[in-house]
Coordinates of C-alpha atoms (C1' of nucleotides) in Angstrom, one line a residue:
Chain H
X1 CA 17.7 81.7 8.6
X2 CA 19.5 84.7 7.6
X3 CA 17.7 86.6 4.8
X4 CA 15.0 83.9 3.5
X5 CA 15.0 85.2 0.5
X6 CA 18.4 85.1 -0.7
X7 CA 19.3 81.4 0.7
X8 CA 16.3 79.6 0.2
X9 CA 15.0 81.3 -2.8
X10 CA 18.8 80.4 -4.6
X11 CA 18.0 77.0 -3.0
X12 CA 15.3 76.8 -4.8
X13 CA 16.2 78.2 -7.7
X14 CA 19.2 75.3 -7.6
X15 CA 16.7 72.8 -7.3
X16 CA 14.3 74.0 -10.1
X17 CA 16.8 74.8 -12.6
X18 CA 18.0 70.9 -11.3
X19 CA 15.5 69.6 -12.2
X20 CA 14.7 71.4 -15.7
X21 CA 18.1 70.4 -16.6
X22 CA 17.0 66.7 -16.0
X23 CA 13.6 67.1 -17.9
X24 CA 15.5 68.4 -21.1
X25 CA 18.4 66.1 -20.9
X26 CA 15.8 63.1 -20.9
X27 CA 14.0 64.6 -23.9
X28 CA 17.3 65.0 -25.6
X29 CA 18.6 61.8 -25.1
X30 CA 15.6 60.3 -25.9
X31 CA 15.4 61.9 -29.4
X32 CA 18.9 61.8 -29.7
X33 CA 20.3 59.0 -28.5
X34 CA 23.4 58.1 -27.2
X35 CA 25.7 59.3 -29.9
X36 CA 28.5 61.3 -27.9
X37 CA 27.1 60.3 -24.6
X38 CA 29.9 63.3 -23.4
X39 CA 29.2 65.8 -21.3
X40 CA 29.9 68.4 -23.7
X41 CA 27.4 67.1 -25.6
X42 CA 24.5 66.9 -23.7
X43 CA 25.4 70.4 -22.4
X44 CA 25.3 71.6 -25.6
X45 CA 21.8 70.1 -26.2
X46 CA 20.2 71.6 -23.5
X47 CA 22.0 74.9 -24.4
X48 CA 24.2 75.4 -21.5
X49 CA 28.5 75.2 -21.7
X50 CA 29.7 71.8 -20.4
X51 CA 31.4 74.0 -17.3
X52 CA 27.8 75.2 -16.8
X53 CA 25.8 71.5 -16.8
X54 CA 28.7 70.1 -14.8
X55 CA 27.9 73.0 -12.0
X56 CA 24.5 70.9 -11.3
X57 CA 26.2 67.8 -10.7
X58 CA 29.5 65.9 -9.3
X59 CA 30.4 64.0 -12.1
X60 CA 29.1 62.7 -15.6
X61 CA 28.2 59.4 -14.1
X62 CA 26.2 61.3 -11.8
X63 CA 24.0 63.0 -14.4
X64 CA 23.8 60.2 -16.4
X65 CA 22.3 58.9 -13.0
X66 CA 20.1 61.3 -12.1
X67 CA 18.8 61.4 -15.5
X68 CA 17.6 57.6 -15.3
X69 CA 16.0 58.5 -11.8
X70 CA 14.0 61.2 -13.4
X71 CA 12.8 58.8 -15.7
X72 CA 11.7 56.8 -13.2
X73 CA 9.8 59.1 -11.4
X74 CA 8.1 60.3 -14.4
X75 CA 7.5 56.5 -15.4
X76 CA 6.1 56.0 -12.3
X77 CA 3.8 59.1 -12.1
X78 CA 2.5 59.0 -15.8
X79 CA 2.5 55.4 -16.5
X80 CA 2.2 53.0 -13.2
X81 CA 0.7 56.3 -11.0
X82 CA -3.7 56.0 -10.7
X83 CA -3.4 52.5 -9.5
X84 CA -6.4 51.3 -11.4
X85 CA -4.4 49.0 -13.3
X86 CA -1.9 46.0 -11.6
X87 CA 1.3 45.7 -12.5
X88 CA 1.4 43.6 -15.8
X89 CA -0.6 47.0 -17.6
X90 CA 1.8 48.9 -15.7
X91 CA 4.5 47.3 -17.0
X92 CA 3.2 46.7 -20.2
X93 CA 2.7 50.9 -20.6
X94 CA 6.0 51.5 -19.2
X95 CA 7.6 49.2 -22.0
X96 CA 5.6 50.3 -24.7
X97 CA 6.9 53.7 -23.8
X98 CA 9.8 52.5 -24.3
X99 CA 10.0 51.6 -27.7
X100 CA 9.6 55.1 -28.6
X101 CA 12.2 56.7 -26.9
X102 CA 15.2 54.3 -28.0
X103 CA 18.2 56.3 -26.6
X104 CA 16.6 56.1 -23.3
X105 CA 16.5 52.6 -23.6
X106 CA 20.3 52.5 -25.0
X107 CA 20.7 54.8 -22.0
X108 CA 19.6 52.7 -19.2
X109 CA 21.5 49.7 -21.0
X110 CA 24.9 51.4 -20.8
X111 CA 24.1 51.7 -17.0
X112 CA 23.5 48.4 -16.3
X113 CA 26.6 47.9 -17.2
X114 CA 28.6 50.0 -15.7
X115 CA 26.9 50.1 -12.4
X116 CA 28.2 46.5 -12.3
X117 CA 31.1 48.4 -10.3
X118 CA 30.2 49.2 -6.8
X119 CA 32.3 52.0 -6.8
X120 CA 29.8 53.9 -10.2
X121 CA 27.3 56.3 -8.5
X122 CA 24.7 54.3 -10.3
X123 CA 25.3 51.4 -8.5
X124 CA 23.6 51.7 -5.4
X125 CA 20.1 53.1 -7.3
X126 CA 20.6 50.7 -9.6
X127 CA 20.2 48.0 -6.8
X128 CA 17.6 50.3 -4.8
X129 CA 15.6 50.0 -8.1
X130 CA 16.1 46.5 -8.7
X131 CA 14.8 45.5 -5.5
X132 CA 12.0 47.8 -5.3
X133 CA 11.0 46.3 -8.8
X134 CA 11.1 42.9 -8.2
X135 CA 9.0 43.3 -4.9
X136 CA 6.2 44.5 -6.7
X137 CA 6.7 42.3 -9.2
X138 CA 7.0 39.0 -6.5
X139 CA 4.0 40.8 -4.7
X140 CA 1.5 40.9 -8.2
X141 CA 2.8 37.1 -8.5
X142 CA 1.9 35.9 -5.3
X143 CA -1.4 37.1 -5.7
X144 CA -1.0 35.4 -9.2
X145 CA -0.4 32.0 -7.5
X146 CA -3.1 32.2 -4.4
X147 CA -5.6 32.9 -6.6
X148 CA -5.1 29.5 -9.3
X149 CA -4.3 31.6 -12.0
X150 CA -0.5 30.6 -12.4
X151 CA 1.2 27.8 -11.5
X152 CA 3.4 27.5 -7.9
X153 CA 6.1 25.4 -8.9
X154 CA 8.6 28.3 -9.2
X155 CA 8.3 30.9 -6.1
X156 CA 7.0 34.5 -6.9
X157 CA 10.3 35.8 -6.2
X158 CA 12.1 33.8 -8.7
X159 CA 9.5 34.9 -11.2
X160 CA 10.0 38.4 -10.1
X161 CA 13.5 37.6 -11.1
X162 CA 12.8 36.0 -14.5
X163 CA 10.0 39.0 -15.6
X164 CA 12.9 41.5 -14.8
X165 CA 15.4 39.9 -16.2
X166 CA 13.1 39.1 -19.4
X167 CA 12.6 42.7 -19.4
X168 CA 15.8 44.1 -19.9
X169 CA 17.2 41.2 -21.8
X170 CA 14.5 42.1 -24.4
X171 CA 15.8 45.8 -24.6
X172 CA 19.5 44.8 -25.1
X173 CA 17.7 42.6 -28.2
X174 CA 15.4 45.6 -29.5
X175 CA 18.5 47.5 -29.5
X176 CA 20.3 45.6 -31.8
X177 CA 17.5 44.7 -34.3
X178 CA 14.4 46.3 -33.3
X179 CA 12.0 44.2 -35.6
X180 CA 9.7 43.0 -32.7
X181 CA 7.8 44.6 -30.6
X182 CA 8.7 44.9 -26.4
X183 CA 5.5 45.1 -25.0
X184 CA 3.6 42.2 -26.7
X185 CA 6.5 40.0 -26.1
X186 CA 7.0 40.7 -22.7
X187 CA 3.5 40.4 -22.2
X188 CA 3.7 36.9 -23.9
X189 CA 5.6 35.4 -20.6
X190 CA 2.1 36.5 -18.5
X191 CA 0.2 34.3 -21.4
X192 CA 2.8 31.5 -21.1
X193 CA 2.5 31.6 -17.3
X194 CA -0.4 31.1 -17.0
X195 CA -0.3 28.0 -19.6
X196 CA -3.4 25.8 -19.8
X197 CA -4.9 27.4 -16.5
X198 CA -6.6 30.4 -18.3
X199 CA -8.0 28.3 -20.8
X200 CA -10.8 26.4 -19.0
X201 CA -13.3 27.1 -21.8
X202 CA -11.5 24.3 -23.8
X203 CA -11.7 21.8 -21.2
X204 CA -15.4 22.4 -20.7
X205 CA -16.0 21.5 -24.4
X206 CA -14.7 18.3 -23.5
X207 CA -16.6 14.9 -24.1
Chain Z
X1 CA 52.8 28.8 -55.0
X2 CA 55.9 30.6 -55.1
X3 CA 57.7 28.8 -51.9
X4 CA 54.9 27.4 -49.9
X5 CA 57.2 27.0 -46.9
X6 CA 57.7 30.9 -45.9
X7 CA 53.9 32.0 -47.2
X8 CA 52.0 29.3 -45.8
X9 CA 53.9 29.0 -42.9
X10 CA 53.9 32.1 -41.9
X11 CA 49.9 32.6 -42.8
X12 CA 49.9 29.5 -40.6
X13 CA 52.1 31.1 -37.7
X14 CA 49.7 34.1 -37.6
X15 CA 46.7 32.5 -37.3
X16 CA 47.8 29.8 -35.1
X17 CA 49.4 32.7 -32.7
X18 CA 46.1 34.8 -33.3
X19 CA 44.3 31.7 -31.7
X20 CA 46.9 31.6 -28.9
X21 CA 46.2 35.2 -28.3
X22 CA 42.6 35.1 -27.8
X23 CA 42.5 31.8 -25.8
X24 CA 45.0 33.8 -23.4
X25 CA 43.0 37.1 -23.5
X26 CA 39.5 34.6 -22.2
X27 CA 41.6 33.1 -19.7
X28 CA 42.7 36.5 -18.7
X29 CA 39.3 38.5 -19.2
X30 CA 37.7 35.4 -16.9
X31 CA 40.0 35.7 -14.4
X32 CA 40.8 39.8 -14.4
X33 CA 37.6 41.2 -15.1
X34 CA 37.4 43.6 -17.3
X35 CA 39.2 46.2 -15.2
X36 CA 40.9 48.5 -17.6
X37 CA 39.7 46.8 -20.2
X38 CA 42.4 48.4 -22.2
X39 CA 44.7 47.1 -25.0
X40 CA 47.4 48.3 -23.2
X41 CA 46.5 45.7 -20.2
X42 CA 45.3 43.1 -22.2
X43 CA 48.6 43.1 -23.8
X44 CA 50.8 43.2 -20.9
X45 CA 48.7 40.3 -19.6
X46 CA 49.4 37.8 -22.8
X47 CA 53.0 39.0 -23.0
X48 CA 52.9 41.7 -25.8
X49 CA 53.4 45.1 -25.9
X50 CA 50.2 47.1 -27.3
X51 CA 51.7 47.6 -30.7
X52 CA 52.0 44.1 -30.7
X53 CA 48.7 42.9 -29.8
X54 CA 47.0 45.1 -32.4
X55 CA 49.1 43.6 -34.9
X56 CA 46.8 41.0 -35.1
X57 CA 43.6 42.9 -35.1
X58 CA 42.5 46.1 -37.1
X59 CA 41.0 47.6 -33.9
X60 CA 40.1 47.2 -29.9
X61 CA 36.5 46.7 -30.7
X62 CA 37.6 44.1 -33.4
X63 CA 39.6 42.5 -31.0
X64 CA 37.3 41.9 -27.7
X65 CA 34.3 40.7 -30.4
X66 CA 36.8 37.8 -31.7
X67 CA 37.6 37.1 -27.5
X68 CA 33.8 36.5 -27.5
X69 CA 34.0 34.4 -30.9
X70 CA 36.8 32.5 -29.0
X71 CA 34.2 31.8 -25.6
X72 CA 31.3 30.8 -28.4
X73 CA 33.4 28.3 -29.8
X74 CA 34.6 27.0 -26.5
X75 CA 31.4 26.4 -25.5
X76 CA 30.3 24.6 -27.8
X77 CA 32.4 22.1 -28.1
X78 CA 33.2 21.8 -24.5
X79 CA 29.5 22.5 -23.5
X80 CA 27.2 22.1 -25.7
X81 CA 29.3 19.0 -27.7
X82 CA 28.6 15.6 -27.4
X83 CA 24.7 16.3 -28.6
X84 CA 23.8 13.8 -25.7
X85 CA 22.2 16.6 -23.5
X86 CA 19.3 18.7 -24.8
X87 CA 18.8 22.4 -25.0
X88 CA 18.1 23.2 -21.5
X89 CA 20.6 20.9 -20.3
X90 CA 23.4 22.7 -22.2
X91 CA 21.9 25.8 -21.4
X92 CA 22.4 25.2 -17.7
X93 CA 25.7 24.0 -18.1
X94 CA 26.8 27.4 -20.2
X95 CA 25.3 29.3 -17.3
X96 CA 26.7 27.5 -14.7
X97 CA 30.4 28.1 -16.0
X98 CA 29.2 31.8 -16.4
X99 CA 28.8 32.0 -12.8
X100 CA 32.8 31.0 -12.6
X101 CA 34.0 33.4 -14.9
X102 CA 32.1 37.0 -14.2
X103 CA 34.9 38.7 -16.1
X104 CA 33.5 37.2 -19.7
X105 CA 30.1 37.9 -18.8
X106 CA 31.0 41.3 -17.9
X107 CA 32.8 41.6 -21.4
X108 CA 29.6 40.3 -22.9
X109 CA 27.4 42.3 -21.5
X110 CA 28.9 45.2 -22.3
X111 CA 30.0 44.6 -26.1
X112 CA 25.6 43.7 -26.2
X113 CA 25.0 47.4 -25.6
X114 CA 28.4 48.6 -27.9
X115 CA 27.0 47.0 -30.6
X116 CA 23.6 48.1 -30.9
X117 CA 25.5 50.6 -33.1
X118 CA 25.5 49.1 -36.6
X119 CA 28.9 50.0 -37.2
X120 CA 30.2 48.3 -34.0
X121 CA 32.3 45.1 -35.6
X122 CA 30.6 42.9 -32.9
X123 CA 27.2 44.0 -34.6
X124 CA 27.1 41.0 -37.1
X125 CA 28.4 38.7 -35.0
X126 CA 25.8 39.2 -32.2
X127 CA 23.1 39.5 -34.6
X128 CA 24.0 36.4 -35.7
X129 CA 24.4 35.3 -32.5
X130 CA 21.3 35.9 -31.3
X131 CA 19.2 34.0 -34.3
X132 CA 21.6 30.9 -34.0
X133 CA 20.6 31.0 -30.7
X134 CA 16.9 31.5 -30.6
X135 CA 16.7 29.3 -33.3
X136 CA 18.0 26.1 -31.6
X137 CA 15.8 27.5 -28.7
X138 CA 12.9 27.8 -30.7
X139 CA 13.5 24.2 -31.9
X140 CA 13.6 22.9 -29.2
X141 CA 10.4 24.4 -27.3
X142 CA 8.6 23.3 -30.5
X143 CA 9.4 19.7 -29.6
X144 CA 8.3 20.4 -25.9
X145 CA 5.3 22.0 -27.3
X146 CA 4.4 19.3 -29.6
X147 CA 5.0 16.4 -26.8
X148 CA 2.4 18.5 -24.6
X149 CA 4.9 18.9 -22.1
X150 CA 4.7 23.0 -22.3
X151 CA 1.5 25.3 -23.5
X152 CA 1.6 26.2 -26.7
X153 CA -0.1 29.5 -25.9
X154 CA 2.8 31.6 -27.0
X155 CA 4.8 30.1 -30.1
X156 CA 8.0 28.9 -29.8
X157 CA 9.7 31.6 -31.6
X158 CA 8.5 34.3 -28.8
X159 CA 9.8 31.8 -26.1
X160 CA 13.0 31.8 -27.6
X161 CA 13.3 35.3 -27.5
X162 CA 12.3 35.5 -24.0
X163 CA 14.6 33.1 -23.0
X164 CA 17.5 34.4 -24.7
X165 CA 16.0 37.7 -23.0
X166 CA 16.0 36.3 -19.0
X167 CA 19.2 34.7 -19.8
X168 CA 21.1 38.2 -20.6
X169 CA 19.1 40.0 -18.4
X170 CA 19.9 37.3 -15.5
X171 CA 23.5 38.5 -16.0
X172 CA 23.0 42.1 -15.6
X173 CA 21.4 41.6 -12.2
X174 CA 23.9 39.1 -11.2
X175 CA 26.9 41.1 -11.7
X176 CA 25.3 43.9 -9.9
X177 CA 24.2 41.8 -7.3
X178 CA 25.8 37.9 -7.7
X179 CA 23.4 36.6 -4.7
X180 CA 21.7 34.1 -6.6
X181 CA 22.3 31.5 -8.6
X182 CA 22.0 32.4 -12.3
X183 CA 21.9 28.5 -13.3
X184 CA 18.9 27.6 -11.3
X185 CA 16.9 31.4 -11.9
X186 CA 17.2 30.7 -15.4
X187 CA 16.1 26.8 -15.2
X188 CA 13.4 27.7 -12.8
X189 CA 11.8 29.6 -16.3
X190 CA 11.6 26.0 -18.2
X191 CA 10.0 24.7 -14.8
X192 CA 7.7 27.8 -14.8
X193 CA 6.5 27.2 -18.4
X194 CA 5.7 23.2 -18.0
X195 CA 3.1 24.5 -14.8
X196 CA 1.2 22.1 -14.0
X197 CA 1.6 19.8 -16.7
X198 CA 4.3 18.5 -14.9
X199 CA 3.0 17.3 -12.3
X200 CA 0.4 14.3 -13.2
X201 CA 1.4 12.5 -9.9
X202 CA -0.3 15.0 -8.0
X203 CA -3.6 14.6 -9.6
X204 CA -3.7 11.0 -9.6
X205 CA -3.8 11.4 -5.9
X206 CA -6.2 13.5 -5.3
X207 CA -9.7 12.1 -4.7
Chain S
dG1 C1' 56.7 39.9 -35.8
dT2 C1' 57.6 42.6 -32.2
dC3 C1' 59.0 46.6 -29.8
dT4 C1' 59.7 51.7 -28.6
dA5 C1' 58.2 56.0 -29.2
dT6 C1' 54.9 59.2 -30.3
dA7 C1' 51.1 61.6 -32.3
dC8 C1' 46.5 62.6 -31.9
dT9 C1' 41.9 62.7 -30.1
dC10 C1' 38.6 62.9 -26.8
dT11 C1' 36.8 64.0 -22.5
dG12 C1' 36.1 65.1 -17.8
dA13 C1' 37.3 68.3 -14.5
dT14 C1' 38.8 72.8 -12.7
dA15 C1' 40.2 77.9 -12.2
dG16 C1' 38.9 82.2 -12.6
dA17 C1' 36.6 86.2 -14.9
dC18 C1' 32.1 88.3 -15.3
Chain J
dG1 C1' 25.2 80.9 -11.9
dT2 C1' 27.3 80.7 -16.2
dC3 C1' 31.0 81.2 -19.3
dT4 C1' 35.8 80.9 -21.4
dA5 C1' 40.0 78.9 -21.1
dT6 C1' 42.9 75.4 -19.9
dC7 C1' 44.7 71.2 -17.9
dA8 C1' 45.6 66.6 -17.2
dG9 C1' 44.8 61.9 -18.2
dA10 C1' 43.7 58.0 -20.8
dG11 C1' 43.7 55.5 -24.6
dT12 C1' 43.9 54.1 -29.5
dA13 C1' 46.4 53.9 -33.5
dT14 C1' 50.5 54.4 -36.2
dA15 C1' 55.5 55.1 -37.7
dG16 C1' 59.7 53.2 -37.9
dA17 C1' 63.7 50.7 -35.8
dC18 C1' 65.3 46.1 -35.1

DNA sequence: GTCTATACTCTGATAGAC
DNA sequence: GTCTATCAGAGTATAGAC
């Protein structure tokens, strides 16, 4: 390592700056929205020339990228991180989240899309994240299943399936008219799940 | 009516071509994809030069919402007609031709996040869309829920919405991913919702 | 009604100065 | 590391001939 200072510290530096660049760009575009989803844009918004924004990354589809991984990891830090709560709070916090920060959403939406094409740089996080979600979701509805509370007649990974898919079929709804709210809708697929199970207390009343 | 023959034939000419066009465009978008989604490309591929094409719609947008118009009223009288099968039934059989034509659902998919943007010219139609939709859905799990078949936990209208939501969401992860089956994911969410209710025959055995 | 040709806009990407 | 300047490409929309 040839002068520390100069190479790593400009490493760093890279890194940090990186990563500052992400943080803003996630607070823009979720204020902002998606209007002029250009490079030039977004550059402008976090006060550096396109040329300059464009020196952090290979491509606009790779910033638009990185930019839905940050949010990620700050979803997963703030809102799913302490593991008190399972994974239906989780989610529900996550969503609710959502609803105020609409570009992000509108964000995320365009990706899907687009990362449709294997050859998008989104594509393979896009799967990564996919999997990843539906695991913990398939995991949360085994446990779901084992212990009485829902029904087995579908398996937990098809449910895993369904809750995601519910998930961001709801957004691409909200987007359009946005006069119902995510999180207690979403959440109303748990309640429907679980059906007559979780209602024993009528049963008991029962001649 | 000065001279019917040349004013209402030709009124009848252009709309009868403008149908022509777009049930070529499906064919095309179902069987191309939706790479280069272009009106240049979509021309060449139903025989007109881009000029031409656009001479029978104000704009591109205007254009790819009236292919989905076109797949709408295809399915429903090819799919959904007949009013012999019920919701779900028609359902399965809309999803099931999905599966054979990822192009359309790619061309869905992304005119759902285009026209979150009130000024998109799909934005009326999908917002009509949508309620047509969840209505008959709605409908429909009212009848379930009144014949006891289903919990009425949640109201119909919310199940509605979250079926219309797993159905578009389904087709986000399957063209990302098409490893499963859309048809029976989405099904599996009616067999979900009955639970238990469903299955009297293993009760009577139990004792 | 359809085509050719073109104008215009937008945007991503790059080169090179500082 | 950041900027200015510029390029190249794509794509829509329109004008005008036939």
């Amino acid at each position: 390592m040839p002068d520390p200072h100069r190479t790593r510290g400009s490493y760093a530096k890279g890194i940090a700056k990186r990563e500052e660049i992400l943080e803003r760009a996630l607070e823009v575009v979720a204020r902002e929205g998606m209007r002029g989803a250009s490079v030039r844009e977004l550059a402008d918004a976090v006060g550096l020339s396109q040329a300059g924004l464009l020196h952090y990354f290979d491509s606009k589809e790779e910033l638009f990228t990185e930019i839905l991984r940050k949010r990620d990891e700050i979803d997963a830090t703030e809102r799913l991180g302490g593991g008190e709560g399972d994974v239906r709070e989780g989610l529900r916090r996550v969503v609710r989240h959502n609803s105020e920060v609409p570009g992000v959403v509108a964000l995320f939406s365009r990706l899907s899309v687009d990362a449709a094409d294997p050859q998008h740089p989104a594509h393979a996080f896009f799967l990564e994240r996919g999997e990843g979600l539906r695991g913990s979701f398939a995991a949360s509805f085994r446990r779901r299943q084992e212990a009485g509370e829902i029904s087995d007649a579908v398996d937990a990974e098809t449910l895993a399936r369904l809750l995601q898919a519910a998930a961001d079929g709801l957004q691409l709804q909200w987007m359009l008219a946005p006069t119902f709210d995510m999180a207690d809708t979403l959440d109303a697929l748990f309640i429907a799940l679980a059906g007559p199970l979780t209602r024993p207390a009528e049963d008991t009343r029962e001649p």
